[in-house]
Short mmCIF file of C-alpha atoms in Angstrom, two decimals:
data_model
loop_
_atom_site.label_atom_id
_atom_site.label_comp_id
_atom_site.label_asym_id
_atom_site.label_seq_id
_atom_site.Cartn_x
_atom_site.Cartn_y
_atom_site.Cartn_z
CA MET A 200 -18.24 -23.59 -21.93
CA LYS A 201 -17.31 -27.10 -20.90
CA ASN A 202 -17.13 -28.26 -17.26
CA PHE A 203 -13.54 -29.27 -16.63
CA PHE A 204 -11.06 -29.64 -13.78
CA ASN A 205 -7.58 -28.87 -14.92
CA LEU A 206 -5.00 -27.82 -12.50
CA LYS A 207 -2.89 -24.69 -13.20
CA SER A 208 0.08 -23.47 -11.40
CA SER A 209 0.11 -20.16 -9.50
CA SER A 210 2.20 -18.44 -12.17
CA GLU A 211 -0.10 -19.65 -14.92
CA VAL A 212 -3.10 -18.20 -13.05
CA LEU A 213 -1.48 -14.86 -12.48
CA ALA A 214 -0.37 -14.64 -16.11
CA LEU A 215 -4.07 -14.85 -17.11
CA TYR A 216 -4.70 -11.56 -15.25
CA GLU A 217 -2.89 -9.82 -18.17
CA GLN A 218 -6.29 -10.04 -19.82
CA PHE A 219 -7.74 -7.52 -17.38
CA VAL A 220 -7.09 -3.80 -17.51
CA PRO A 221 -7.31 -1.18 -14.74
CA LEU A 222 -10.66 0.55 -14.12
CA ALA A 223 -11.40 4.04 -15.49
CA ALA A 224 -9.99 7.03 -13.69
CA GLU A 225 -12.07 9.44 -11.58
CA ASN A 226 -11.14 12.88 -10.15
CA ILE A 227 -11.19 13.19 -6.43
CA ASP A 228 -10.29 15.92 -3.90
CA LEU A 229 -6.81 15.80 -2.43
CA ILE A 230 -7.94 15.30 1.11
CA SER A 231 -9.55 11.95 0.17
CA ALA A 232 -6.63 10.62 -1.82
CA ARG A 233 -4.57 8.75 0.72
CA GLY A 234 -4.17 5.09 -0.31
CA ARG A 235 -5.57 5.72 -3.80
CA ILE A 236 -3.62 4.97 -6.94
CA LEU A 237 -2.65 7.77 -9.36
CA ALA A 238 -4.07 7.37 -12.85
CA LYS A 239 -1.52 9.68 -14.57
CA ASP A 240 1.93 11.22 -14.05
CA ILE A 241 1.83 14.41 -11.99
CA PHE A 242 4.27 17.13 -13.07
CA SER A 243 5.15 20.26 -11.10
CA PRO A 244 3.18 23.23 -12.33
CA GLU A 245 5.66 25.56 -10.60
CA GLN A 246 8.95 25.41 -8.73
CA LEU A 247 8.90 24.36 -5.03
CA PRO A 248 9.71 26.23 -2.89
CA PRO A 249 8.85 29.24 -4.91
CA PHE A 250 11.55 31.39 -3.34
CA PHE A 251 14.88 31.14 -1.46
CA ARG A 252 14.03 30.38 2.26
CA SER A 253 15.83 30.40 5.49
CA THR A 254 16.02 27.28 7.52
CA MET A 255 17.12 29.06 10.68
CA ASP A 256 16.43 32.12 12.79
CA GLY A 257 19.31 34.56 12.16
CA PHE A 258 20.63 37.07 9.59
CA ALA A 259 20.62 36.81 5.88
CA VAL A 260 24.00 37.86 4.46
CA ARG A 261 26.25 37.61 1.50
CA ALA A 262 28.44 34.79 2.46
CA ARG A 263 31.65 36.33 1.20
CA ASP A 264 31.24 39.18 3.66
CA THR A 265 31.69 36.69 6.58
CA PHE A 266 34.83 34.94 5.38
CA GLY A 267 37.64 35.10 7.90
CA CYS A 268 35.54 36.25 10.88
CA SER A 269 36.04 34.61 14.28
CA GLU A 270 35.44 35.12 17.90
CA SER A 271 38.37 37.48 18.12
CA GLU A 272 37.73 39.28 14.87
CA PRO A 273 33.94 39.38 14.21
CA ALA A 274 32.54 40.73 11.00
CA LEU A 275 30.56 43.87 11.52
CA MET A 276 27.37 44.12 9.40
CA GLU A 277 24.85 46.90 8.93
CA MET A 278 21.35 45.64 9.53
CA ILE A 279 19.18 47.27 6.92
CA HIS A 280 15.89 45.19 7.09
CA GLU A 281 13.82 42.68 8.98
CA VAL A 282 12.10 40.01 6.91
CA LYS A 283 8.64 39.62 8.39
CA MET A 284 7.00 36.22 7.96
CA GLY A 285 4.48 36.05 5.08
CA HIS A 286 5.94 39.19 3.42
CA THR A 287 8.17 39.33 0.37
CA SER A 288 11.69 40.80 0.48
CA ARG A 289 12.26 40.75 -3.26
CA ASP A 290 12.45 44.63 -3.29
CA ILE A 291 15.33 44.48 -0.71
CA THR A 292 18.85 44.06 -2.13
CA LEU A 293 21.83 43.49 0.19
CA GLY A 294 24.94 45.45 -0.58
CA PRO A 295 28.48 44.70 0.73
CA GLY A 296 28.63 44.50 4.55
CA GLN A 297 24.78 44.50 4.91
CA ALA A 298 22.53 42.00 6.58
CA ALA A 299 18.83 41.46 7.19
CA ARG A 300 17.19 39.84 10.24
CA ILE A 301 15.30 36.75 9.09
CA TRP A 302 13.20 33.98 10.68
CA THR A 303 12.84 30.35 9.73
CA GLY A 304 10.94 30.09 6.45
CA GLY A 305 11.42 33.70 5.53
CA GLU A 306 12.29 34.78 2.04
CA LEU A 307 15.90 35.89 1.46
CA PRO A 308 16.54 39.44 0.09
CA GLN A 309 18.20 39.88 -3.26
CA LYS A 310 21.87 39.11 -3.33
CA ALA A 311 21.71 37.20 -0.01
CA ASP A 312 22.96 33.68 -0.34
CA ALA A 313 23.39 32.39 3.25
CA VAL A 314 22.00 32.80 6.72
CA VAL A 315 24.07 33.16 9.84
CA MET A 316 22.40 31.49 12.93
CA LEU A 317 21.30 33.84 15.59
CA GLU A 318 23.56 32.24 18.24
CA TYR A 319 26.65 33.20 16.25
CA THR A 320 25.83 36.85 16.39
CA ARG A 321 25.28 39.72 18.83
CA ASP A 322 24.11 43.24 18.56
CA PHE A 323 26.92 45.69 18.18
CA ASP A 324 24.83 48.98 18.21
CA GLU A 325 21.36 49.91 17.16
CA ASN A 326 21.99 49.49 13.44
CA SER A 327 24.84 46.88 13.39
CA ILE A 328 25.52 43.28 14.37
CA ALA A 329 28.74 41.35 14.95
CA ILE A 330 29.05 37.92 13.35
CA TYR A 331 31.53 35.39 14.99
CA ARG A 332 31.30 32.47 12.61
CA PRO A 333 31.64 32.50 8.77
CA VAL A 334 29.12 30.81 6.47
CA VAL A 335 29.40 29.42 2.90
CA PRO A 336 26.97 30.13 0.07
CA GLY A 337 23.82 28.10 0.49
CA GLU A 338 24.25 27.45 4.27
CA ASN A 339 21.08 27.41 6.22
CA VAL A 340 19.14 28.13 3.02
CA ILE A 341 16.72 26.15 0.81
CA THR A 342 16.98 27.40 -2.73
CA ALA A 343 13.97 28.03 -4.97
CA GLY A 344 13.11 24.94 -6.83
CA GLU A 345 15.23 22.75 -4.59
CA ASP A 346 12.35 20.34 -4.13
CA TYR A 347 10.90 20.43 -7.63
CA GLN A 348 11.60 22.51 -10.79
CA LYS A 349 8.59 23.50 -12.96
CA GLY A 350 7.66 20.65 -15.30
CA GLU A 351 9.59 18.03 -13.20
CA LEU A 352 7.91 14.68 -12.56
CA VAL A 353 6.61 14.68 -9.05
CA LEU A 354 4.61 11.44 -8.74
CA PRO A 355 4.37 8.68 -11.43
CA ARG A 356 1.21 6.93 -12.57
CA GLY A 357 0.49 3.88 -10.49
CA ARG A 358 1.75 5.47 -7.26
CA ILE A 359 -0.08 4.55 -4.01
CA LEU A 360 -0.59 8.00 -2.51
CA ARG A 361 0.85 8.55 0.99
CA PRO A 362 0.48 11.49 3.36
CA GLN A 363 3.80 13.01 2.25
CA ASP A 364 2.76 12.68 -1.36
CA MET A 365 -0.51 14.55 -0.64
CA GLY A 366 1.59 17.20 1.25
CA VAL A 367 3.71 18.01 -1.80
CA LEU A 368 0.67 18.17 -4.01
CA SER A 369 -0.86 20.61 -1.64
CA GLY A 370 2.26 22.68 -1.74
CA LEU A 371 1.99 22.76 -5.46
CA GLY A 372 -1.59 23.90 -5.38
CA ILE A 373 -2.96 20.74 -6.72
CA SER A 374 -6.29 20.13 -4.89
CA SER A 375 -7.80 17.36 -7.10
CA LEU A 376 -6.25 14.61 -9.13
CA PRO A 377 -7.13 11.57 -11.19
CA VAL A 378 -7.02 8.17 -9.49
CA TYR A 379 -8.18 4.76 -10.63
CA GLN A 380 -11.59 3.77 -9.46
CA ARG A 381 -11.64 1.28 -6.60
CA PRO A 382 -12.94 -2.13 -7.71
CA LYS A 383 -16.31 -3.16 -6.27
CA VAL A 384 -16.23 -6.70 -5.05
CA ALA A 385 -19.51 -8.52 -4.42
CA VAL A 386 -19.44 -11.50 -2.04
CA ILE A 387 -22.06 -14.32 -2.01
CA SER A 388 -21.77 -17.02 0.68
CA THR A 389 -23.33 -20.28 -0.44
CA GLY A 390 -24.48 -23.30 1.60
CA ASP A 391 -27.58 -24.61 3.33
CA GLU A 392 -25.75 -24.87 6.54
CA LEU A 393 -25.01 -21.08 6.87
CA VAL A 394 -26.94 -18.57 8.92
CA PRO A 395 -26.19 -14.88 9.48
CA ALA A 396 -23.36 -13.96 11.96
CA ASP A 397 -25.84 -12.27 14.25
CA THR A 398 -28.02 -15.41 14.68
CA PRO A 399 -28.30 -15.86 18.49
CA ALA A 400 -28.33 -19.68 18.66
CA PRO A 401 -27.96 -21.57 15.36
CA ALA A 402 -30.08 -24.61 14.94
CA PRO A 403 -28.50 -28.06 14.94
CA GLY A 404 -26.58 -28.56 11.77
CA LYS A 405 -26.18 -24.75 11.14
CA ILE A 406 -23.19 -22.51 11.48
CA ARG A 407 -22.72 -18.83 11.46
CA ASP A 408 -21.32 -17.26 8.28
CA ILE A 409 -17.65 -16.50 8.99
CA ASN A 410 -16.46 -15.98 5.39
CA SER A 411 -18.59 -12.95 4.49
CA THR A 412 -17.17 -10.85 7.25
CA THR A 413 -13.62 -12.03 6.72
CA LEU A 414 -13.80 -11.44 2.92
CA ALA A 415 -15.29 -7.98 3.32
CA ALA A 416 -12.37 -6.98 5.54
CA LEU A 417 -9.89 -8.51 3.21
CA ILE A 418 -11.42 -6.61 0.22
CA ALA A 419 -11.35 -3.31 1.99
CA GLU A 420 -7.74 -3.95 3.11
CA ALA A 421 -6.77 -4.68 -0.49
CA GLY A 422 -8.27 -1.45 -1.70
CA GLY A 423 -11.62 -2.67 -2.94
CA ILE A 424 -15.14 -1.83 -2.02
CA PRO A 425 -16.97 -4.88 -0.53
CA ILE A 426 -20.59 -5.55 -1.42
CA LEU A 427 -22.07 -8.17 0.72
CA CYS A 428 -24.87 -9.99 -1.09
CA GLY A 429 -25.84 -12.28 1.81
CA ILE A 430 -26.20 -16.02 2.07
CA CYS A 431 -27.63 -18.12 -0.74
CA ASN A 432 -28.80 -21.71 -0.21
CA ASP A 433 -27.73 -24.52 -2.46
CA ASP A 434 -30.44 -23.67 -4.96
CA PHE A 435 -29.29 -23.32 -8.49
CA ASP A 436 -32.02 -20.91 -9.74
CA ALA A 437 -31.69 -18.72 -6.67
CA LEU A 438 -27.95 -18.56 -7.03
CA VAL A 439 -28.11 -17.66 -10.72
CA ASP A 440 -30.55 -14.87 -9.95
CA ARG A 441 -28.34 -13.53 -7.02
CA SER A 442 -25.22 -13.84 -9.18
CA SER A 443 -26.63 -11.97 -12.15
CA LYS A 444 -27.69 -9.07 -10.01
CA ALA A 445 -24.38 -8.97 -8.20
CA ILE A 446 -22.10 -9.05 -11.24
CA ASP A 447 -24.14 -6.15 -12.71
CA GLN A 448 -23.01 -3.86 -9.93
CA ALA A 449 -19.58 -5.19 -9.24
CA ASP A 450 -16.24 -5.56 -10.97
CA ILE A 451 -15.43 -8.84 -9.22
CA LEU A 452 -17.91 -11.48 -7.91
CA VAL A 453 -16.63 -13.83 -5.23
CA PHE A 454 -18.57 -17.04 -4.35
CA SER A 455 -17.67 -18.43 -0.97
CA GLY A 456 -18.18 -22.21 -1.12
CA GLY A 457 -19.49 -24.33 -3.96
CA SER A 458 -16.36 -24.51 -6.05
CA SER A 459 -15.47 -28.26 -5.76
CA VAL A 460 -16.82 -31.12 -7.82
CA GLY A 461 -19.46 -32.24 -5.40
CA MET A 462 -23.01 -32.92 -6.57
CA ARG A 463 -24.47 -29.86 -4.80
CA ASP A 464 -21.66 -27.41 -5.71
CA PHE A 465 -23.26 -25.05 -8.24
CA THR A 466 -20.70 -22.33 -8.69
CA LEU A 467 -19.29 -23.67 -11.93
CA LYS A 468 -22.76 -24.18 -13.36
CA VAL A 469 -23.81 -20.74 -12.31
CA ILE A 470 -20.74 -19.20 -13.99
CA GLU A 471 -21.57 -21.24 -17.12
CA SER A 472 -25.06 -19.66 -17.19
CA ILE A 473 -23.74 -16.00 -17.18
CA THR A 474 -23.57 -14.40 -20.58
CA ASP A 475 -20.13 -14.01 -22.08
CA ALA A 476 -18.48 -15.61 -19.09
CA GLN A 477 -15.22 -17.39 -20.02
CA LEU A 478 -13.74 -20.02 -17.68
CA LEU A 479 -10.05 -19.37 -17.09
CA VAL A 480 -9.26 -21.61 -14.16
CA HIS A 481 -10.97 -24.64 -12.49
CA GLY A 482 -8.40 -25.94 -10.08
CA ILE A 483 -4.97 -24.73 -8.92
CA ALA A 484 -2.03 -26.90 -7.96
CA ILE A 485 -1.97 -25.53 -4.43
CA ARG A 486 -2.86 -26.47 -0.91
CA PRO A 487 -5.11 -25.23 0.62
CA GLY A 488 -7.50 -24.04 -2.09
CA LYS A 489 -7.13 -26.48 -4.94
CA PRO A 490 -10.81 -26.32 -6.26
CA THR A 491 -10.64 -22.56 -7.00
CA ILE A 492 -12.64 -21.29 -10.01
CA ILE A 493 -11.82 -18.03 -11.96
CA ALA A 494 -13.74 -16.81 -14.95
CA ARG A 495 -13.83 -13.57 -16.94
CA GLN A 496 -16.71 -11.67 -18.24
CA HIS A 497 -15.18 -8.86 -20.41
CA ASN A 498 -13.18 -6.95 -17.74
CA LYS A 499 -15.03 -8.41 -14.85
CA ALA A 500 -14.03 -11.49 -12.89
CA LEU A 501 -16.02 -14.24 -11.23
CA ILE A 502 -14.10 -16.18 -8.60
CA GLY A 503 -15.24 -19.29 -6.78
CA LEU A 504 -13.49 -19.82 -3.41
CA PRO A 505 -13.42 -22.93 -1.32
CA GLY A 506 -15.96 -22.86 1.56
CA HIS A 507 -13.35 -23.69 4.25
CA VAL A 508 -12.19 -20.42 5.83
CA THR A 509 -8.50 -21.10 5.73
CA SER A 510 -8.64 -22.05 2.04
CA ALA A 511 -10.71 -18.99 1.26
CA ILE A 512 -8.26 -16.65 3.06
CA VAL A 513 -5.21 -18.15 1.37
CA ILE A 514 -6.71 -18.04 -2.07
CA PHE A 515 -7.81 -14.46 -1.47
CA TYR A 516 -4.28 -13.34 -0.62
CA LEU A 517 -2.80 -15.24 -3.61
CA PHE A 518 -5.35 -14.69 -6.34
CA VAL A 519 -8.14 -12.26 -5.44
CA ARG A 520 -5.96 -9.54 -3.93
CA PRO A 521 -3.64 -9.47 -7.01
CA LEU A 522 -6.70 -9.04 -9.27
CA ILE A 523 -8.12 -6.16 -7.03
CA ARG A 524 -4.69 -4.50 -7.33
CA LYS A 525 -4.64 -5.03 -11.12
CA LEU A 526 -8.03 -3.38 -11.54
CA SER A 527 -6.84 -0.58 -9.19
CA GLY A 528 -3.89 0.27 -11.39
CA LEU A 529 -1.23 -1.78 -9.67
CA CYS A 530 0.70 -4.90 -10.76
CA ALA A 531 -1.02 -8.25 -10.53
CA SER A 532 0.79 -9.43 -7.36
CA HIS A 533 -0.22 -9.99 -3.79
CA GLY A 534 1.91 -6.99 -2.66
CA LEU A 535 2.57 -8.71 0.68
CA ARG A 536 5.78 -8.09 2.57
CA MET A 537 8.18 -10.96 2.82
CA VAL A 538 10.44 -11.68 5.84
CA ARG A 539 13.17 -14.21 6.15
CA GLY A 540 13.71 -16.72 8.91
CA ARG A 541 14.64 -20.27 9.88
CA THR A 542 12.25 -23.16 10.43
CA THR A 543 12.01 -24.57 13.94
CA GLN A 544 11.14 -28.04 12.81
CA PRO A 545 10.80 -30.17 9.68
CA ILE A 546 7.79 -29.30 7.54
CA ALA A 547 6.34 -31.94 5.25
CA SER A 548 5.14 -31.23 1.68
CA VAL A 549 4.22 -33.13 -1.44
CA SER A 550 5.90 -32.55 -4.75
CA GLY A 551 3.65 -31.40 -7.61
CA ARG A 552 1.75 -28.75 -5.75
CA GLU A 553 2.41 -25.48 -3.85
CA ASP A 554 1.88 -25.68 -0.09
CA TYR A 555 1.08 -22.51 1.94
CA VAL A 556 1.73 -23.20 5.62
CA ARG A 557 0.41 -20.91 8.33
CA VAL A 558 3.33 -19.91 10.53
CA GLN A 559 4.10 -17.98 13.67
CA LEU A 560 7.21 -15.87 13.93
CA THR A 561 9.30 -15.27 16.92
CA MET A 562 12.68 -13.69 17.53
CA ALA A 563 15.47 -16.24 18.08
CA ARG A 564 17.55 -16.06 21.24
CA GLY A 565 20.50 -13.73 20.91
CA ASP A 566 18.78 -11.73 18.21
CA THR A 567 20.02 -14.14 15.58
CA GLY A 568 16.99 -13.71 13.40
CA LEU A 569 13.33 -14.94 13.06
CA GLU A 570 12.19 -18.37 13.97
CA VAL A 571 9.39 -19.78 11.73
CA ALA A 572 7.10 -22.28 13.39
CA PRO A 573 4.27 -23.95 11.52
CA LEU A 574 0.70 -23.90 12.86
CA TYR A 575 -1.22 -27.00 11.85
CA GLY A 576 -4.97 -27.53 11.60
CA ARG A 577 -7.60 -28.52 9.18
CA SER A 578 -8.66 -25.98 6.54
CA GLY A 579 -12.06 -25.58 8.27
CA LEU A 580 -10.43 -24.14 11.42
CA ILE A 581 -9.78 -20.48 11.75
CA ALA A 582 -7.88 -20.50 15.11
CA PRO A 583 -4.50 -21.31 13.37
CA LEU A 584 -4.89 -18.27 11.11
CA VAL A 585 -5.73 -16.02 14.04
CA ASP A 586 -2.48 -17.10 15.69
CA ALA A 587 -0.41 -16.91 12.48
CA HIS A 588 1.69 -13.95 11.34
CA GLY A 589 1.94 -15.10 7.72
CA LEU A 590 2.15 -17.87 5.14
CA LEU A 591 5.25 -20.00 4.35
CA PRO A 592 5.26 -20.91 0.58
CA ILE A 593 6.79 -24.31 -0.19
CA GLY A 594 7.47 -24.77 -3.97
CA ARG A 595 5.68 -27.45 -6.04
CA ASP A 596 9.06 -29.20 -6.67
CA THR A 597 10.11 -29.28 -2.98
CA GLU A 598 9.51 -32.38 -0.90
CA GLY A 599 9.32 -30.60 2.48
CA LEU A 600 11.74 -28.47 4.52
CA ASP A 601 14.37 -29.57 7.06
CA LYS A 602 14.67 -27.97 10.42
CA GLY A 603 16.77 -24.86 10.18
CA SER A 604 15.89 -24.12 6.58
CA VAL A 605 16.12 -20.52 5.53
CA VAL A 606 12.72 -19.51 4.19
CA ASP A 607 10.72 -16.47 3.06
CA VAL A 608 7.36 -15.80 4.74
CA LEU A 609 4.50 -13.77 3.27
CA LEU A 610 3.60 -11.44 6.11
CA PHE A 611 -0.17 -10.67 6.65
CA PRO A 612 -0.72 -6.94 6.02
CA ASP A 613 -1.93 -5.91 9.50
CA GLU A 614 0.69 -7.62 11.61
CA HIS A 615 1.76 -4.32 13.14
CA HIS A 616 -1.58 -4.38 14.98
CA THR A 617 -1.03 -7.86 16.56
CA GLY A 618 2.01 -7.25 18.64
CA PHE A 619 4.45 -8.88 16.19
CA ASN A 620 7.20 -6.47 15.17
CA PRO A 621 8.42 -7.31 11.66
CA SER A 622 11.34 -4.85 12.08
CA LEU A 623 12.94 -7.41 14.41
CA MET A 624 13.89 -9.58 11.45
#
């Protein structure tokens, strides 16, 4: 594999992810399924609900027996039964002029097709009730199979399971289901200058490892399982040994740092030393994050991220997150929500590359929409990212944006935790 530096566009990089396929499926219990991705279509094994149910407290009736009744001319009904909760009433059949007391969720007797709400009735004598308001067939009733008929598609393959999805599966008696395995993502931080985050007082020239913690959180948020492999100094043999062990237990290996063309940047050489590794990308026409490396070993990926924290985070969202989603059974996209706003000032860019600008969003005066303000700072600084709500993409053929330009912003996934309300767009 020849060492090269040939810039690819973002679309070209993402197109290469078609070479990867989702991981194998595994069966898990339903209670653990939230957020997992279905590995096959789920069809209803039965109808839901299984019987005609009342949605109100009142009286089950044949609707036609109530037609024409009113406050002045109530319909008198013989009450022949009380439907007790949890008991079937299939052996009870209503005849003309008959009714049955029923509670919310109760099963309707045979021939009953509507429920009169309790407040539109009153007792007439010990065995009869007076109804003051007519009902139509199906009123205050959920029919059998109204949610799902037997054999109907309930949830498609590739669905991210939500609490309500789990609820319907529970109602159908499905207690376990096949989901795609979660990708294991190993992280190796490289650099002689790095020390662990819990180091009390780093020596001169040393800095605490920010990227490992950040990447672990990003991996988990994207649906992967982070495996932190610690810090490796700029030692080729040590990095090869650490990398070989990491890729054996992971689906994706991420190197933090060491991806540029400097003399002591070993990531590319390490990838070249791994059996069956095929270099896909060495350089992306993007800022920040240009010296990104992506390689493939069968259905595993090796990704070299820039060492600067801003570059690493941006590249993660744009290229690592899509691959985690692809291996998880989703499409190879970042999956981030986009919101629209207007720029508060001109924003410079250079034609020939994509720029991703950190931005802060605020509500414009008069509720006229979102204002998009750039947050500038070198790629080695993390404070602008802490203050940012998302990333503003500027296309490779665009030479900057004017003040007041209408733009789309990629919103960071956890913005609802920061005080920013994206519903105010």
